[in-house]
Amino acid sequence: MGRPKEEHYWNQVTKGNAGTWKCKRCGRQFSGGASRIKAHVDRIPGKGISACSASPHDNHPQPQETANPMEGAAEHEDHEMVDAISGGLTQHPVNVISESTDYLLEGFAVVAPSINDGFVSDEIKKLNELLPDLIHEEDAIKGELEWLQSEGKQRKKRVDDWLNKLQQLRNRVVDCLNLVMGAGHNFNENVAHYLRLQIPQLTEEVSKLKKEKPVVLSNEFVGEDFERNVEKMWEHVGDEEVFMIGIHGMGGVGKTCLATHMETQIIRKGTFNHVIWVTVSRDYTISKLQEDIAEAIGVKLGGNERIRVAHLSSALSEKGKWVLILDDVWKFIDLEKVGIPRCRINGSKLILTSRLKHVLRQMDCPTSNIITMCPLSESEGLELFLLRLGEDHKTPATLPPKILEIAWNIAWKCDSLPLAISVMARTMKGVDSIHQWRHALNKLEKGEMGREMEEEVFQVLKLSYDNLMDTRLQNSFLHCALYSDFWNDVERIMNLVDNGTINGRRSLEEIFDEDLTIFNELRDHSLLLPLGHMQNSVRNMACHILKESQRLIVRCGKELTGIPHLQEWTADLELVSLDENPLKEIPAGVSPKCPMLSTLILSNNCISSIPECFFTHMKSLAILDLSHNHSLTSLPDSLSDLTCLVSLLLDECYALAKVPPLGRLQKLSRLVISGTQVEVVLGLEMLTNLRWLDLSFNGKLRLESGRVLRGLTNLQYLNLFVATLSNVEIEDVQGLTTLEYFLGGFNDIKSYNNFVAGICNTGSAPKSYLLYFGSIHDPDYIFESYDRIGPSLDHHQIVHFFDCEESPLLLPKDLTKISIDDCNPRWKSLCDALSNITPSSLKNIQIATCIEMKTVLCSFGNCSVCSNLNHLQSLTLIYLDSLTVICKEDVGATDTTTQQPLKPNAVFSQLRHLEICKCHEIETLVTAGLLPQLQNLQTLIVDCCKSLREIFAASSSGADSDDAASTVITLPNLTTLELSDLPMLETVYKGIIISDSLPKLETEDCPKLESRFPFEVSSS
């Protein structure tokens, strides 16, 4: 009905689909009525519609008489203007920009001189730079897409999504330029304000979009990791400072695929004069490699070794800027002996692919230039499987839901290894029978390989195993296949000792050093993943190798609900591993006749009971692992007859309450009964060959006499954490001269002192230990200390005192850390608690919940405790309700005998870390007497001390003085000061604190703290 009134505006549009309109001049589509059409044609901002971008001509309707398109819009808020413009973007089709960018830029050149606002002028110049930038990015991507199309390849959706974002940004830039054009010479403050909001935002979004620019790949290349690796490769190839680039990863992961892609693209782009590809392989020789390179660049070599090197080096130099790709490198290549110049010549590159990371390092390939390739994710594995299953590897296959689920499992069982997935997909092409699909999956689950998998996957992976020249490396690798995973180094290493792969007749430190070296080498050979995990394909390969030398059953993580059929338990069976399955029970009466069985691994299952007869015919059993069967309640008495057992592992069998007598197991060298309900271990004192004994986290276990330890003179590791050891005499522990690591506690002071005197203060003290005295109410409290004790860790000597009222307490001579918690209320200071001479090795003190402790130390020296604390590095104070001062001032104090001033001892001269929390009586943290000793203090943390008023005192009296603000102290090494929940804190320091660098100051909930920053950097 209102149409005739606005006829000249309706004539500018044609009707589109779904009630939209299309501008005849610029081609943009939008919805709405006459007012929106008018706003678009007349370029009126603030109406929720983008301005028309077409060039105005005389035969087109002109804007209304308003001299300023922003006039009348002043009442709109700034955010409404932003919303209006951005709202118009939703009307833009993705590919509708038809205006000439030259026209837009020329038009801007006319308008720009009229802008008086310097800031806006600069911003619009930035805007003017954005459009060519976006056009360049778009053209670059489109060029890549055109090449893909010419090769008959399909692009990834991610590229289209990015292009859509780019085109939307481009439209918004054009809108802003149109707004400038429409404003003409009446460029007022409203337009300027709007542009101030829009242009920085657009600049930021363009920058972000450029960072997110995808690599243009065809859909045959699957995985985000592959895309990231291509990006890294281009970064290195484009860096003039980079000469050598390494591509590392396990067999079949796609190293050659990545190198081939880079070869193709480098040739296509033409940025290098020559791209040379040579496959090296395991049996390479220098002369063979020279000939292959010479053939690739079209030269002939002759003469002796020196002439060949010089000729090849000269020939490469003459080729200008080149890329040499050496694929499948297995051992160190001396580039100089080959004739490959090490120096960067004209930006030339050397790309190496290898399974062996240490080889790349030996060739001086910088670690930052090594790209490690990993298997695909589960979803990416299925994507690749469907793509390889489809026609021409371009269109993913479409499968019925039930077969699709099987396909997902097949890809998962291949551990998303591209080579294995590709081979499996090829063998299943054209198969539509669900029976065949299920059969293929069943074979994979059992570790059985078809001919194709055997030849193309197994043999490829086995090359990595064959390259392990050391039998220890090979045996260690094969052992890893017996477990689905290793949760820590200790478990894995000691298992290798148990089975004889590693010599256990040495110190634990030597054993762990060797094993960790072995496993680093296995990772470098791409046989293990970074955390020690093993790919299913690699495990299947390892099991095939094991079967060549011994009879075994290995089914780790196969979702088994029952043990293998009795027929599989043959008389020649030597090894069985059923780790990590939901096995719930072993049927009553089952008694496999396996007289040669030496290793039985049933860990990580749900077994609740084991028949009495199960072990009857396993007389050769040496290793029995039943760990992590949380429902297992008891063990059969027949276990006592396994006299060949070397290792018995019962870790985290939470319900286990009874263990049969172990006295006859004289060959046991490792016994772990940890995290159980066991109250007594009969025959323990007879196991004289034990080297590793772990009885930790058995809250009900009572070792009523230290005599149990007398015969265990070969022990290297003893863990009694949470278990109770009492009635210890010095004679009980004096024979433990080989003990290297000890964790345990005592409830009676005599046993504690005897243990310290009998072991720790002799010449055969353990390298690392955690001792505690008293009842642990919460073992989590000392877990930090617990986790520090072990053969693969640095050495620590730690003592914790809990809830103890007795003294004196003997301290080990080599003690490095002491923790005191909830102890004798009569102790007014640490010196009261430790009346014996404090070891000078002590570096860390932690005191908590000693409610009557008023001071940490009695003085700066002269008592037996204070006089030896000059190596203290860390002091932590928590919940000391009565604490008023860290150390009693000795200012003015005199020796009662000589009447001379006491000489302060530098108790805190080495202190680096000071932390105080929930000590509500202290008002001044660091007194004037203490301050000079803190020259090495690095970190100071203060939390929730309700009465604290100042951190560093200006004077010993604490009184204010006129010159307090000019007083200077030095804390040269302070780097961090954290203050939180201190309601009365007024100042850090009233004067000036000089430090070598400005420390990081963090404050929270300190309402009275002055805003002045007291720190200054030393001029020196």
PDB file of C-alpha atoms in Angstrom, residues 237 243 307-308 719 837 895 973 1020:
ATOM      1  CA  VAL A 237      61.749 -24.346   3.827  1.00  0.00           C
ATOM      2  CA  PHE A 243      69.601 -25.885   6.148  1.00  0.00           C
ATOM      3  CA  ILE A 307      87.791 -36.546  -6.434  1.00  0.00           C
ATOM      4  CA  ARG A 308      84.284 -37.967  -6.179  1.00  0.00           C
ATOM      5  CA  ASN A 719      58.790 -49.555  51.670  1.00  0.00           C
ATOM      6  CA  ILE A 837      72.622 -31.286  67.482  1.00  0.00           C
ATOM      7  CA  ASP A 895      76.945 -13.821  77.032  1.00  0.00           C
ATOM      8  CA  ASN A 973      67.852 -11.776  44.803  1.00  0.00           C
ATOM      9  CA  SER A1020      74.986  -1.513  39.647  1.00  0.00           C
TER      10      SER A1020
END
